[in-house]
Structure formats: C-alpha cells, structure tokens
Tab-separated table of C-alpha atoms and ligand atoms in Angstrom:
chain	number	residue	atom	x	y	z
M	204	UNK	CA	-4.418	37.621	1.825
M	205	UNK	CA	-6.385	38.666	4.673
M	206	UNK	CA	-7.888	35.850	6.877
M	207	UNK	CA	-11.693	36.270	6.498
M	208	UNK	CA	-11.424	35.610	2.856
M	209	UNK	CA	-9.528	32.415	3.179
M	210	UNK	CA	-12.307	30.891	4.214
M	211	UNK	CA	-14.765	32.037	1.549
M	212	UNK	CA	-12.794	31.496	-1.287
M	213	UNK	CA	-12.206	28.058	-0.109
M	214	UNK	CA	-16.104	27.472	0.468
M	215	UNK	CA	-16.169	28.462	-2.803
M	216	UNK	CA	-13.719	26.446	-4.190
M	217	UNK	CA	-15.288	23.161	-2.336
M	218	UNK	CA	-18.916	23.866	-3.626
M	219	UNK	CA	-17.181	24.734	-7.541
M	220	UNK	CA	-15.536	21.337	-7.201
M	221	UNK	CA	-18.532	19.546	-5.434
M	222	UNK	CA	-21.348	20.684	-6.984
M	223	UNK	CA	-21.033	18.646	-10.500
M	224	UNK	CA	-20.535	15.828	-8.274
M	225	UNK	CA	-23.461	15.767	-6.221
M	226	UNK	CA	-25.701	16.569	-8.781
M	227	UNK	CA	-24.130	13.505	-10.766
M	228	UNK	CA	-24.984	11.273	-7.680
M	229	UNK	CA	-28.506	12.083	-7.917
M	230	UNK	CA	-29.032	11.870	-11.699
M	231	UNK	CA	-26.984	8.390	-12.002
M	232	UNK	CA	-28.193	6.528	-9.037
M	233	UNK	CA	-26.082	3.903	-7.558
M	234	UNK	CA	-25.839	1.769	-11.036
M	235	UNK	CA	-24.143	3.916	-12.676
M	236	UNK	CA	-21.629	4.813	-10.058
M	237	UNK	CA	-21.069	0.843	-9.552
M	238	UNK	CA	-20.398	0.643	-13.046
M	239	UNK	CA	-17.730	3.128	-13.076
M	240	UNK	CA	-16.331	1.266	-9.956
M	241	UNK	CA	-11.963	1.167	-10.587
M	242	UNK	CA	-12.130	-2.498	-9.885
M	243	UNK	CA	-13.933	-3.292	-12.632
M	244	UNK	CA	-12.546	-2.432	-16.260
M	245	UNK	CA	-12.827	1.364	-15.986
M	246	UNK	CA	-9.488	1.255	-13.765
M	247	UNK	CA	-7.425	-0.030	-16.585
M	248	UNK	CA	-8.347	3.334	-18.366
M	249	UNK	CA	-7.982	6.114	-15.991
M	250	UNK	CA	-4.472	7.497	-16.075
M	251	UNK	CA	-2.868	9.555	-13.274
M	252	UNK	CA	-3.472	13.337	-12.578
M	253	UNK	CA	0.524	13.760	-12.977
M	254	UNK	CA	1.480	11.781	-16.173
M	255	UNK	CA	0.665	8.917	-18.625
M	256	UNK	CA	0.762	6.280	-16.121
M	257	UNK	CA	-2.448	4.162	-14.094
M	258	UNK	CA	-3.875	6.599	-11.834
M	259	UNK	CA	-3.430	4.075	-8.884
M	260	UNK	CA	0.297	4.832	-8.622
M	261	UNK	CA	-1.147	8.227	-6.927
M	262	UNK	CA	-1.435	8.727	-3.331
M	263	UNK	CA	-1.619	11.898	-0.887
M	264	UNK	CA	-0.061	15.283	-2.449
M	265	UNK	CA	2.329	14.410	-5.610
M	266	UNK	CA	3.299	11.689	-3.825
M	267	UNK	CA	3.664	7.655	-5.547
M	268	UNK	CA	2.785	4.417	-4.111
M	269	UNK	CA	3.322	1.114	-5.967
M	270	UNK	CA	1.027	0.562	-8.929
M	271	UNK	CA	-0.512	-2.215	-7.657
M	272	UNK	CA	-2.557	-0.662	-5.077
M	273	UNK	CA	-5.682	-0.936	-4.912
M	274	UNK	CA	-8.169	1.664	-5.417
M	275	UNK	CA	-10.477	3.378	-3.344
M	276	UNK	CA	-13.959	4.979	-2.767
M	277	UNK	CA	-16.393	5.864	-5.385
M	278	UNK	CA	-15.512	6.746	-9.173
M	279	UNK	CA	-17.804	8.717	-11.234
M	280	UNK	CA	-18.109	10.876	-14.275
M	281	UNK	CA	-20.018	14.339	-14.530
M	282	UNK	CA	-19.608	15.607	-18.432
M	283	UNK	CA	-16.075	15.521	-18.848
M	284	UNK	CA	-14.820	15.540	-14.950
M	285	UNK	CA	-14.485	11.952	-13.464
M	286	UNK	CA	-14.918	12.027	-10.166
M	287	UNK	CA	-13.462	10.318	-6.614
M	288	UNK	CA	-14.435	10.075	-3.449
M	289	UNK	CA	-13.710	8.133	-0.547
M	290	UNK	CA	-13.229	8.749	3.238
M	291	UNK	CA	-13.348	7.561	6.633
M	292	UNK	CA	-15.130	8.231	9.905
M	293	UNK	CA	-13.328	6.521	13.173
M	294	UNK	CA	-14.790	6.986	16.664
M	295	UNK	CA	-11.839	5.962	18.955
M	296	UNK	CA	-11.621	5.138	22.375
M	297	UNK	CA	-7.568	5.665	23.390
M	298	UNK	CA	-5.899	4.449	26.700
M	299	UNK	CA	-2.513	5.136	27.219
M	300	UNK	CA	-0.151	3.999	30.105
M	301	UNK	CA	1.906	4.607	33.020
M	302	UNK	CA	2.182	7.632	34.308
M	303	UNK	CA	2.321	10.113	31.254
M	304	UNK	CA	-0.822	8.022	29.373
M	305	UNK	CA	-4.135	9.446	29.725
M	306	UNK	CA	-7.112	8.110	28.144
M	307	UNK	CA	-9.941	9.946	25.183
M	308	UNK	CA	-12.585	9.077	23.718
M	309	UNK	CA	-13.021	11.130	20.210
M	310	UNK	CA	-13.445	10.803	16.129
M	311	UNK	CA	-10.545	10.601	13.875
M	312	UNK	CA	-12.164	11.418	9.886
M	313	UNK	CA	-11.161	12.400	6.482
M	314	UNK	CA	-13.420	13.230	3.513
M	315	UNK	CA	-11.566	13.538	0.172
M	316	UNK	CA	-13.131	14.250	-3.365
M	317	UNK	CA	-10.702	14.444	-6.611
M	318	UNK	CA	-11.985	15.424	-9.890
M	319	UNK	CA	-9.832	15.628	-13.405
M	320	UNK	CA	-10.675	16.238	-16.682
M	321	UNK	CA	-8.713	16.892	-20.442
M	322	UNK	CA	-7.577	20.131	-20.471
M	323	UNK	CA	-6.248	20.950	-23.935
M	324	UNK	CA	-5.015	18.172	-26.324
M	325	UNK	CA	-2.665	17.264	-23.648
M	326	UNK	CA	-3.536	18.196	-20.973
M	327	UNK	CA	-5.012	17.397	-17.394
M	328	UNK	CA	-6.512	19.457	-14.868
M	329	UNK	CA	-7.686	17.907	-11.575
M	330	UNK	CA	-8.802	19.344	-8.467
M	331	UNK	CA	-8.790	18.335	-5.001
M	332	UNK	CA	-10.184	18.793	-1.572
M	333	UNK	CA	-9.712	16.626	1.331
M	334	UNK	CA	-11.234	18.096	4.956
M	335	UNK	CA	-11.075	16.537	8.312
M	336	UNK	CA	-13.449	16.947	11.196
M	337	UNK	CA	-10.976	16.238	14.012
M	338	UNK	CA	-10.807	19.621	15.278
M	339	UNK	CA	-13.822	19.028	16.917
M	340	UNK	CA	-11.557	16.654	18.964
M	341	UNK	CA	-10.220	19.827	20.439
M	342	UNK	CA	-6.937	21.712	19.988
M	343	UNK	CA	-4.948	19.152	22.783
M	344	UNK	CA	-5.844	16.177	20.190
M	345	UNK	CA	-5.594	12.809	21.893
M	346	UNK	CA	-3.102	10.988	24.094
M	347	UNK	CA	0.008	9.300	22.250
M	348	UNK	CA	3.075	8.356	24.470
M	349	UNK	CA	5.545	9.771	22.253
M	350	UNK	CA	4.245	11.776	20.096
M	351	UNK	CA	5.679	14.869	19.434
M	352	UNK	CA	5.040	18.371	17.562
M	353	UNK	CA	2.867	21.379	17.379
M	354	UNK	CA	0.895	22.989	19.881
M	355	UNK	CA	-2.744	22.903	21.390
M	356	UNK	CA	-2.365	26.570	22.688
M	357	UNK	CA	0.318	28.846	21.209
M	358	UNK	CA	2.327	28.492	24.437
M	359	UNK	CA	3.582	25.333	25.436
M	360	UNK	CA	4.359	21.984	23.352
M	361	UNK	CA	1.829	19.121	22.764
M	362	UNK	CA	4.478	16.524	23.981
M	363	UNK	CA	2.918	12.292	24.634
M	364	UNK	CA	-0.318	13.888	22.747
M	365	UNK	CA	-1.241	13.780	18.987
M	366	UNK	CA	-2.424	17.131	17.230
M	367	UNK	CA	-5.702	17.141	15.868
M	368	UNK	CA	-5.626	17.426	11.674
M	369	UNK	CA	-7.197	20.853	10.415
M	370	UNK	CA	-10.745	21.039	8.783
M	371	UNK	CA	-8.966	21.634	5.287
M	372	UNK	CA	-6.311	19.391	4.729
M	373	UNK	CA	-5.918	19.846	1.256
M	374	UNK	CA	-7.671	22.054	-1.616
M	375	UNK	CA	-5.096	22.022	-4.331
M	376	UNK	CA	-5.275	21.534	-8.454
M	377	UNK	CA	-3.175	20.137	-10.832
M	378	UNK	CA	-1.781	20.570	-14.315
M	379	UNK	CA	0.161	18.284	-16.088
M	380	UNK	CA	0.921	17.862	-19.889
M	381	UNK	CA	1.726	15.193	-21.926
M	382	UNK	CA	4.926	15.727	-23.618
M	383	UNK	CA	5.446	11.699	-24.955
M	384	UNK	CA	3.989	8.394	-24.433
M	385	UNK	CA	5.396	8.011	-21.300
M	386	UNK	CA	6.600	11.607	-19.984
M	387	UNK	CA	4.981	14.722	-18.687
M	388	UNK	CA	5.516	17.729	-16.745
M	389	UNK	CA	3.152	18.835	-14.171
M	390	UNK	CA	2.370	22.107	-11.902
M	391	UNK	CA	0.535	21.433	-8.564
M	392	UNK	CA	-0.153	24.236	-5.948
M	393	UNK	CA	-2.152	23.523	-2.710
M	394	UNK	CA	-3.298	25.856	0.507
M	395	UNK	CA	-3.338	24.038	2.089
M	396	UNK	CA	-1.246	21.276	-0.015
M	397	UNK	CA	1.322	18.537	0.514
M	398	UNK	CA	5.131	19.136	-0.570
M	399	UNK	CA	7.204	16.992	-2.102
M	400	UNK	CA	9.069	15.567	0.658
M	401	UNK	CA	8.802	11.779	2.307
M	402	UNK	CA	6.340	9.166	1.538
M	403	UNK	CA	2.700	9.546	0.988
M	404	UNK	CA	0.920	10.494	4.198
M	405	UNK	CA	0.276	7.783	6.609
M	406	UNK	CA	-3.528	8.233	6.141
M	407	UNK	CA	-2.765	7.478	2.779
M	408	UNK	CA	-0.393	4.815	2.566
M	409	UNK	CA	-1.800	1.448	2.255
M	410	UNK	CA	0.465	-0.143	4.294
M	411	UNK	CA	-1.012	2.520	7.258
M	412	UNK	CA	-4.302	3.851	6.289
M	413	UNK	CA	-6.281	1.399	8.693
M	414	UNK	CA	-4.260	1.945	11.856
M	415	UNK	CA	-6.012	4.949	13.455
M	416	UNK	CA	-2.873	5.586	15.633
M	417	UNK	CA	-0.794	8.277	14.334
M	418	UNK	CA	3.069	7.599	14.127
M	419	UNK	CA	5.276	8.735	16.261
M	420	UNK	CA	7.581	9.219	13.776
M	421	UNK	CA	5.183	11.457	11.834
M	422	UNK	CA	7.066	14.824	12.336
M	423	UNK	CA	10.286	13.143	10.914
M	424	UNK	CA	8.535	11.529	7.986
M	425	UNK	CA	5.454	13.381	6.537
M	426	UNK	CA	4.243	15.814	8.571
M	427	UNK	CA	4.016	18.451	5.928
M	428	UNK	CA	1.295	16.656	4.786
M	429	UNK	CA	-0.827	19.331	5.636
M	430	UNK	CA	0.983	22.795	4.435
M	431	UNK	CA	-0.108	26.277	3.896
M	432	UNK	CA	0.715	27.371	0.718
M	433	UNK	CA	2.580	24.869	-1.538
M	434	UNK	CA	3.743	24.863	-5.415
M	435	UNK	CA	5.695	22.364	-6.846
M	436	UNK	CA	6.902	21.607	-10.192
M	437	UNK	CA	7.890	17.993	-11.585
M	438	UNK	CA	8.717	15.894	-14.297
M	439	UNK	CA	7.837	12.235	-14.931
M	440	UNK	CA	9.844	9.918	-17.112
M	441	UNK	CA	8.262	6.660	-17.799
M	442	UNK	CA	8.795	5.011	-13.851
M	443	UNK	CA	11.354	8.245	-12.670
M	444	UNK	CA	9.629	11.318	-11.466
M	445	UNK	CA	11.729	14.313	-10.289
M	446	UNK	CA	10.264	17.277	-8.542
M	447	UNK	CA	11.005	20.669	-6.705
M	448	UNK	CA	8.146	22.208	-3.979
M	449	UNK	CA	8.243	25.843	-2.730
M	450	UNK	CA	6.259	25.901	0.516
M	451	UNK	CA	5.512	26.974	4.002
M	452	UNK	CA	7.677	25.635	6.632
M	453	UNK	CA	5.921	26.465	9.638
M	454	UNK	CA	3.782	23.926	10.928
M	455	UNK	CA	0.061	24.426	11.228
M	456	UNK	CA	-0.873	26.678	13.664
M	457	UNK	CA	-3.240	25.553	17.185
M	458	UNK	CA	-6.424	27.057	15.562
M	459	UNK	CA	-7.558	23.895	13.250
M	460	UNK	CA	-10.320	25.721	11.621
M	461	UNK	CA	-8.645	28.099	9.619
M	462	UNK	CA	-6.086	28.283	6.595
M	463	UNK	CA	-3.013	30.232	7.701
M	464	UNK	CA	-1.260	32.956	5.156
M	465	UNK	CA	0.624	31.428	3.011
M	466	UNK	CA	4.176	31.885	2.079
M	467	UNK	CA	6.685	30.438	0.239
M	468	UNK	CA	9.723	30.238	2.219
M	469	UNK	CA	10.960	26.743	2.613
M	470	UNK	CA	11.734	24.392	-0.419
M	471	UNK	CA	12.273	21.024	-0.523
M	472	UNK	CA	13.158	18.255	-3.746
M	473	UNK	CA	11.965	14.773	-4.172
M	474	UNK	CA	12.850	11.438	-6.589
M	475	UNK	CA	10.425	8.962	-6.901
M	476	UNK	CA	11.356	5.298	-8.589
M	477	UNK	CA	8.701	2.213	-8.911
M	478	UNK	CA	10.840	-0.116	-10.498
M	479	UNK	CA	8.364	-2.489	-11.013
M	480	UNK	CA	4.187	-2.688	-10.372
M	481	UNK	CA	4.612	-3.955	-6.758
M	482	UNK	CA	7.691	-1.481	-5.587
M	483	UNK	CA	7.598	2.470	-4.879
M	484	UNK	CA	11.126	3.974	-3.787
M	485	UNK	CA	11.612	7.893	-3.028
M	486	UNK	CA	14.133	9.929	-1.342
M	487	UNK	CA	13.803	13.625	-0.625
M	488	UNK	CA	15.317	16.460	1.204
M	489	UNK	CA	13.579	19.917	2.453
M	490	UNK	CA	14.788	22.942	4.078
M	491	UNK	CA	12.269	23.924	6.456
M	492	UNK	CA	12.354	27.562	7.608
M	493	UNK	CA	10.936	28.121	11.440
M	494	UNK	CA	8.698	25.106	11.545
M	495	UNK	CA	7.905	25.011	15.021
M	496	UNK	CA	5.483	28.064	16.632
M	497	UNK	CA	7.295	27.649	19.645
M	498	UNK	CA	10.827	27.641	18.925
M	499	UNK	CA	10.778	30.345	15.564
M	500	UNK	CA	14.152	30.365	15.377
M	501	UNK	CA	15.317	27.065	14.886
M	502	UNK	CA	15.315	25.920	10.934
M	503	UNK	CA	15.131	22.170	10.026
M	504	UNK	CA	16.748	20.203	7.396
M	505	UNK	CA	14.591	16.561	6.712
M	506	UNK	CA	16.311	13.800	4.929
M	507	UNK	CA	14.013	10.940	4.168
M	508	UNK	CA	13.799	7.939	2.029
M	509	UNK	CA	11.348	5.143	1.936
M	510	UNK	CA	10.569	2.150	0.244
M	511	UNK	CA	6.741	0.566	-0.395
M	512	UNK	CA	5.865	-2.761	-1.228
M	513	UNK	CA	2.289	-3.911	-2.295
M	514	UNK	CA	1.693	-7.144	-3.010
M	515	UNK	CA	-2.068	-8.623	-4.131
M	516	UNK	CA	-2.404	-12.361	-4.008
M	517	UNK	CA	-6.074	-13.445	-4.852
M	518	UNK	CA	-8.754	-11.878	-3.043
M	519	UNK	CA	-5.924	-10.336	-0.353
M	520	UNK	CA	-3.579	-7.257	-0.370
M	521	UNK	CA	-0.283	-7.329	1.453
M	522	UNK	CA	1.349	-3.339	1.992
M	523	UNK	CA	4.650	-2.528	3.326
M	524	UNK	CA	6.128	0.664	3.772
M	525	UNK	CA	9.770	1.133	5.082
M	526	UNK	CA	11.016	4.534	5.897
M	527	UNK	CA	14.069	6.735	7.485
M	528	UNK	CA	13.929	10.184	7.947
M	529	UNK	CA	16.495	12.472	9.906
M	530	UNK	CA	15.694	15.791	11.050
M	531	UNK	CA	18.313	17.912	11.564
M	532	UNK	CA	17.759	21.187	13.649
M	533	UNK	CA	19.763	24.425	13.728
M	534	UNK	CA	20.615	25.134	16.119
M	535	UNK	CA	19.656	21.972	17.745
M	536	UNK	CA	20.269	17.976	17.237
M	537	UNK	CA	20.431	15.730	14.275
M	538	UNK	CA	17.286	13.159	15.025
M	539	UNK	CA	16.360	9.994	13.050
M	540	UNK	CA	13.065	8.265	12.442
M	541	UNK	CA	12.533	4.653	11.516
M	542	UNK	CA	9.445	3.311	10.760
M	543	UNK	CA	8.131	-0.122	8.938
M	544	UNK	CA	4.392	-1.004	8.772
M	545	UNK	CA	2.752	-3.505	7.205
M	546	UNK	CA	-1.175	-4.326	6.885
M	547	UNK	CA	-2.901	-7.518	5.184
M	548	UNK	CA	-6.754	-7.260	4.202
M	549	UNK	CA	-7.551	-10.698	3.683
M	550	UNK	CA	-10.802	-11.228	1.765
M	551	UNK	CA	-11.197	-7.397	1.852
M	552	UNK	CA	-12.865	-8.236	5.972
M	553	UNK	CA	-10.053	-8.991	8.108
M	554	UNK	CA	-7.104	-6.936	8.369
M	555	UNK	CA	-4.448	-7.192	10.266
M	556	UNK	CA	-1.580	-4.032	10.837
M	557	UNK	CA	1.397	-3.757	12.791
M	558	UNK	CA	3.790	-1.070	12.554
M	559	UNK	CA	7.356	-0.585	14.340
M	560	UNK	CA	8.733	3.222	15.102
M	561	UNK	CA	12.299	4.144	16.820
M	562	UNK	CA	12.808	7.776	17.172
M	563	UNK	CA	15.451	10.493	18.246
M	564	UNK	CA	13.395	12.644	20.954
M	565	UNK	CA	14.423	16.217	22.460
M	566	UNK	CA	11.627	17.468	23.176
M	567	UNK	CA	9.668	15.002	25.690
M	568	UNK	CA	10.784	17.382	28.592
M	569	UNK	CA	11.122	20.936	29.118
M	570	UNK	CA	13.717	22.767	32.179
M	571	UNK	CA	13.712	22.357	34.928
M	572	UNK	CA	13.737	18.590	34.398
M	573	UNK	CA	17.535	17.123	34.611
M	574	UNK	CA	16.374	15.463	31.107
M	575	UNK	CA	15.209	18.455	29.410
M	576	UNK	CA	17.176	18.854	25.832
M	577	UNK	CA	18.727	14.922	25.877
M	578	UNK	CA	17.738	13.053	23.005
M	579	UNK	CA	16.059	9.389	24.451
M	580	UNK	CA	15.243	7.441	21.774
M	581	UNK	CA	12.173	5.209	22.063
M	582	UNK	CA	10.498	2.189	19.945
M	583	UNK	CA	7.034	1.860	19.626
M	584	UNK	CA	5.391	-1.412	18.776
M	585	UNK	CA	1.877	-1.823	17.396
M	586	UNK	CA	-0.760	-4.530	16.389
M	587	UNK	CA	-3.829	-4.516	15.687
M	588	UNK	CA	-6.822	-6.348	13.637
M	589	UNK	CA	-10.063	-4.720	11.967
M	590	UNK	CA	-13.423	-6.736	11.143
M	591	UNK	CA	-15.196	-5.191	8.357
M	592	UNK	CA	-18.866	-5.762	7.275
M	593	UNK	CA	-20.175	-4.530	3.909
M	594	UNK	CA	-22.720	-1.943	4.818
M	595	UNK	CA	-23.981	-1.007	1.268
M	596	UNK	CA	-22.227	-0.943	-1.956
M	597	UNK	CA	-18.657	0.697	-1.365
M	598	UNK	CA	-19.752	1.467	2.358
M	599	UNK	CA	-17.983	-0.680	4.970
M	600	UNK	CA	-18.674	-0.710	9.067
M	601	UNK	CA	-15.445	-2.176	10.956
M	602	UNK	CA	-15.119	-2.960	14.288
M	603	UNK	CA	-11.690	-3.048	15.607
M	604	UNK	CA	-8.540	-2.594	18.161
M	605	UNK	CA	-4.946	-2.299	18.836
M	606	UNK	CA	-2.082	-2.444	21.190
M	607	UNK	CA	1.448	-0.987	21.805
M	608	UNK	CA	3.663	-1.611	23.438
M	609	UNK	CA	7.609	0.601	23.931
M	610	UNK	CA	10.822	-0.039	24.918
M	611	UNK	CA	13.285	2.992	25.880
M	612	UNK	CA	15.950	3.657	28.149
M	613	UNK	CA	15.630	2.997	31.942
M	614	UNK	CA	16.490	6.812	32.661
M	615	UNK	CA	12.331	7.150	31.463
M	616	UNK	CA	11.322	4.850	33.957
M	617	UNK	CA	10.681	7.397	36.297
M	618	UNK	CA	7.983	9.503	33.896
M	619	UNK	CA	6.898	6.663	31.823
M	620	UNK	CA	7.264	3.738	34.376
M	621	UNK	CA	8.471	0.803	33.660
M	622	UNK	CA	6.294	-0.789	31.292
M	623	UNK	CA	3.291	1.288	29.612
M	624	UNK	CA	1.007	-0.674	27.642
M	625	UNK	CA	-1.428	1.260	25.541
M	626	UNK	CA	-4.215	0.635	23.358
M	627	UNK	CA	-7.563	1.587	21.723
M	628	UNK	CA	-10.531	-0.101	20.354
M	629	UNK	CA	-12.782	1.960	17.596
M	630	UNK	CA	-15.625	1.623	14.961
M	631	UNK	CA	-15.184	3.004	11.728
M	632	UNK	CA	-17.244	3.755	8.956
M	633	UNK	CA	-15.706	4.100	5.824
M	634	UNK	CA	-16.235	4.439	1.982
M	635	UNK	CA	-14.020	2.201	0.077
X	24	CU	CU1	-0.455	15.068	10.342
C-alpha cells in the first residue's frame, strides 16, 4: 500500500468504528451509560473478544491478565455493538540526573475505544482503535536514564531518552468462534497491532498502568506493542490459550504520525495460563527480523515469560507483574530484562506503585568511547504515589509524583556520576 492512503483508510476506519458510539452517547445520556457500568452486574455478562471467558481477563493486543482485574472506562451498547472506552491524559514534568539527565516538561496520553458484537451463531467480531497524542512531544521523546531503542531522527540512537508512542497505536479487529463451552479459536490482525509476544503492554498492565515512566526494560519485554502489520491466530482451551503472530519486526519508524507498510516478516508464538482468577502466566518467543532502523542487519530472538498477580481485597486492588525477557541479537549479545512492579489503589484514591528493572545494555555508548559495545547492566528503582479526585462520573483528576533511583557499575560513574536521582511530578486526567 502506498502511504497517503494509510492514513485515509484508517480515518475511515476510526469514524466507522466511532460513529455508532458517539451518537449512542448523545441519545443515552449519562444514565444509561452508568447503568451499563462493568462494575455493576453487566460485567458478569460480557464475555471476552477471544473466547467464552469474562471479558476482564483481556488486556492490550491478544494479550491475558488475571481475571480479577478490574475494569475500566465507560461501557455502552449501540444496537448490537457494546461499546468501551477509556483513556488517559498525563502532563509530566521529568527531571533526570547527573550528567546524562536532562529535564521536559510534556503530555504522555492514550485514547482507546473497543466495540464487539455477535457475529454469526458463534461468533464475535470486535474492533479496536487506540491513538496516542505523544508525538506532539516531539520525535526525541523525553529524558529516561536508561532507556534504550528507536530513533528521534533516522540517524543516530535515542539512548537515556524515551521514544514518543505513535498517533495510532492500534486499529485492529477480531474474530473468534465458539467451538464449545469453554473453547474457541480466534483471528486478530492489527496495523498497527500488538503480537503475541510478552506480557500485556505496560500501559496496560494493572500492575503499571499508573506509573507514567516508561520501563527501561520495555524493548526486552513488550515493545512490539505497537507493530505495523500483525496477524495472529490462536486457540483458547478453557484457562490455556495457544497462539502464533506473523508480524513486522522493525520497530516503528522516527515519524510518529504515520502507519508504516506493513509486512509480514517476523513471527513469534505465545502460551498463556491463568490458573486461577487472581494469576496470569505466559511465556513466548519471537523472531524478529531487522528491528532496529539503525542497525538493519542485526535480527533478534526475544524470550520472555511473566507472571501477574491481582489481588482485590474490599474496596482496594493489589497488581503484580513479574517478568524476564532475553534478547538475543545476531550478530550481537544475548541481553536479559527483569522487571517486577507492583501498584495498590486503595479506596480507588490513593495509589501507590513501585517498580524494579535490571537490564543487559550495549547500546548506551557509541565509538569512540572505550565503553562503546560492553554490556553494563543497570537497576532502576521507582516509587511513586497518585491522589485521585472523582471529577464526574467515571472521570478522575490525579495529582501525583515519583522517584528513581539506579545502581550500576562504577565504570558509569564517569557519564552518569555517581549517584543520579531522578524524578517527575504530573497531573492526569483520566477516564476510568
Ligand atoms: Cu512502547
């Protein structure tokens, strides 16, 4: 496809799938819409856009997260669709330290609407599209000692900076039928789209969603999140689900407000267990053809597994996510990721996150430094607390901040100093 008309056939595709929806809004009034609301009884109803399970064992892409989380954002119906949405605005203010910090101030969003309906006796169809407006952070993103992957201008690395997410993250639909009670087969394609490979997005995951900080870990983990052109094919058994992507490997490119060509030329395979409501387990591998811009002829290999934990105890949630994954370059070095993170809403107003990365890093300097090509492997330590006020029905304003801290080896004293501490405060606006 030719690059003009990605862009109009997706405008077209976000008004086809937002249009009922709107129009809904206005004929149902708020009411109606609280009435449909998936904590009340509705939730117990709606099954997933996958297979015969509750919907809320869905999170970003074809990805699962334990049962027991809880929903978010608005639920509606229009005729036969039923309709979600829910998103986030942040507006951030970022200081990093020592010498490679910097600080930013800039937005950090995500707007997601979901709609699924019968298709056939049994059948689903839902549709998705999920944009971000973080381009308009500009292409160099914000400071993140660290961080790692992609590029702001086609020619050198982003390196101690985190990429800005493109204005379409996902616009992908889904087909699944029902072949028993509890098993179904499903066919999702995205462009962009999320493979199946590592845990659900950290904007998605519970135990993550309300740290605005990206991980550092995120190119080891899930950062084919956002993917141009994806199809993958799966089967759910009951609590199993087994599934195979076809995909883009290459990363998204430095100009955020476009869809790139897709192609299918990387795979990748996932299995997902939740043994039980409060547990979601998955392990994956992907073959990733030419993922960097900068370096097209090194392929990548990505291991991961991860392990979630929700647990809900009165009026509080409690979300833990666990993961490992190990990148594995050719030609190049074998690098791990670990990450756990872990957030409490308390009385759905307080939260408090903290989250704890280690990763294997070759790329934080370039020749002619002595350094350039060792791997240094740094941790990353983060904790922060949000205050939320309710706003309006299902519209919450939160005021909060965080701080990290890092420990690495002293031969990065000398570009990181000797102890960086970072932070940032922000005010967020979201629709839960
Ligand atoms: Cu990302």
């Amino acid at each position: 496809m030719d690059k003009p008309s990605i862009p109009l056939l997706v405008l077209l595709w976000v008004g086809f799938a937002g249009a009922p929806c709107l129009g809904q809004q206005v004929e149902s009034g708020m009411d109606d819409m609280a009435d449909m609301d998936m904590s009340g009884m509705g939730a117990m109803k709606m099954t997933g856009a996958l297979g015969p399970y509750t919907m809320s064992r869905e999170a970003s892409g074809t990805s699962w997260q334990p049962d027991s989380t809880p929903h978010q954002g608005l639920h509606f119906t229009a005729g036969d669709w039923m309709l979600m949405a829910h998103g986030y605005v942040d507006g951030i203010y970022d200081l990093q330290g020592g010498p490679r910090g910097g600080d930013k101030s800039f937005s950090a969003s995500m707007a997601m609407l979901m709609g699924q309906r019968p298709l056939g006796d049994d059948g689903t169809l839902a549709l998705r599209s999920m944009i971000s407006l973080e381009p308009l952070m500009g292409a160099n993103g914000y400071p993140l000692l660290f961080a790692t992957g992609e590029t702001a201008n086609g020619r050198t690395p982003l390196v101690d900076r985190q990429h800005p997410h493109n204005l379409f993250m996902e616009l992908s639909a889904i087909y699944s039928l029902k072949l028993t009670e509890d098993s179904a087969t499903f066919l999702y394609a995205g462009l962009p789209g999320e493979p199946a490979l590592g845990p659900p997005a950290f904007m998605h995951r519970a135990s993550g969603m309300d740290n605005p900080e990206a991980p550092i870990t995120h190119h080891w983990l899930d950062s084919t999140h956002i993917t141009n052109g994806v199809v993958t094919a799966g089967y759910v058994q009951d609590r199993w689900k087994i599934e195979a992507s076809a995909f883009n490997g290459r990363e998204p490119d430095q100009y955020r407000y476009d869809i790139n060509s897709p192609t299918l030329d990387s795979v990748s395979a996932r299995l997902s267990f939740n043994p039980t409501q409060n547990w979601s387990l998955q392990a994956s591998w992907g073959y990733l053809k030419s993922p960097e811009q900068l370096a097209p002829n090194t392929h990548e290999n990505r291991i991961t597994a991860s392990a979630s934990y929700n647990l809900p105890f009165d009026d509080n949630e409690w979300a833990t996510t666990l993961a490992w994954g190990r990148k594995m370059d050719s030609p190049g070095h074998s690098l791990d990721g670990f990450l756990l993170e872990s957030e409490v809403i308390l009385a759905r107003t307080n939260t408090v996150f903290a989250r704890i990365e280690r990763a294997d890093e070759d790329e934080l300097f370039e020749a002619p430094s002595p350094l350039a090509g060792q791997v240094s492997s740094p941790m990353e330590f983060t904790l922060g607390y949000i205050r939320d006020f309710e706003l309006a029905d299902h519209v919450t304003f939160g005021i909060g901040g965080l701080i990290s801290r890092y420990a690495y080896p002293d031969r990065l004293d000398t570009a990181y100093g000797s102890d960086p501490t970072s932070g940032m405060v922000f005010l967020r606006i979201k629709l839960s």
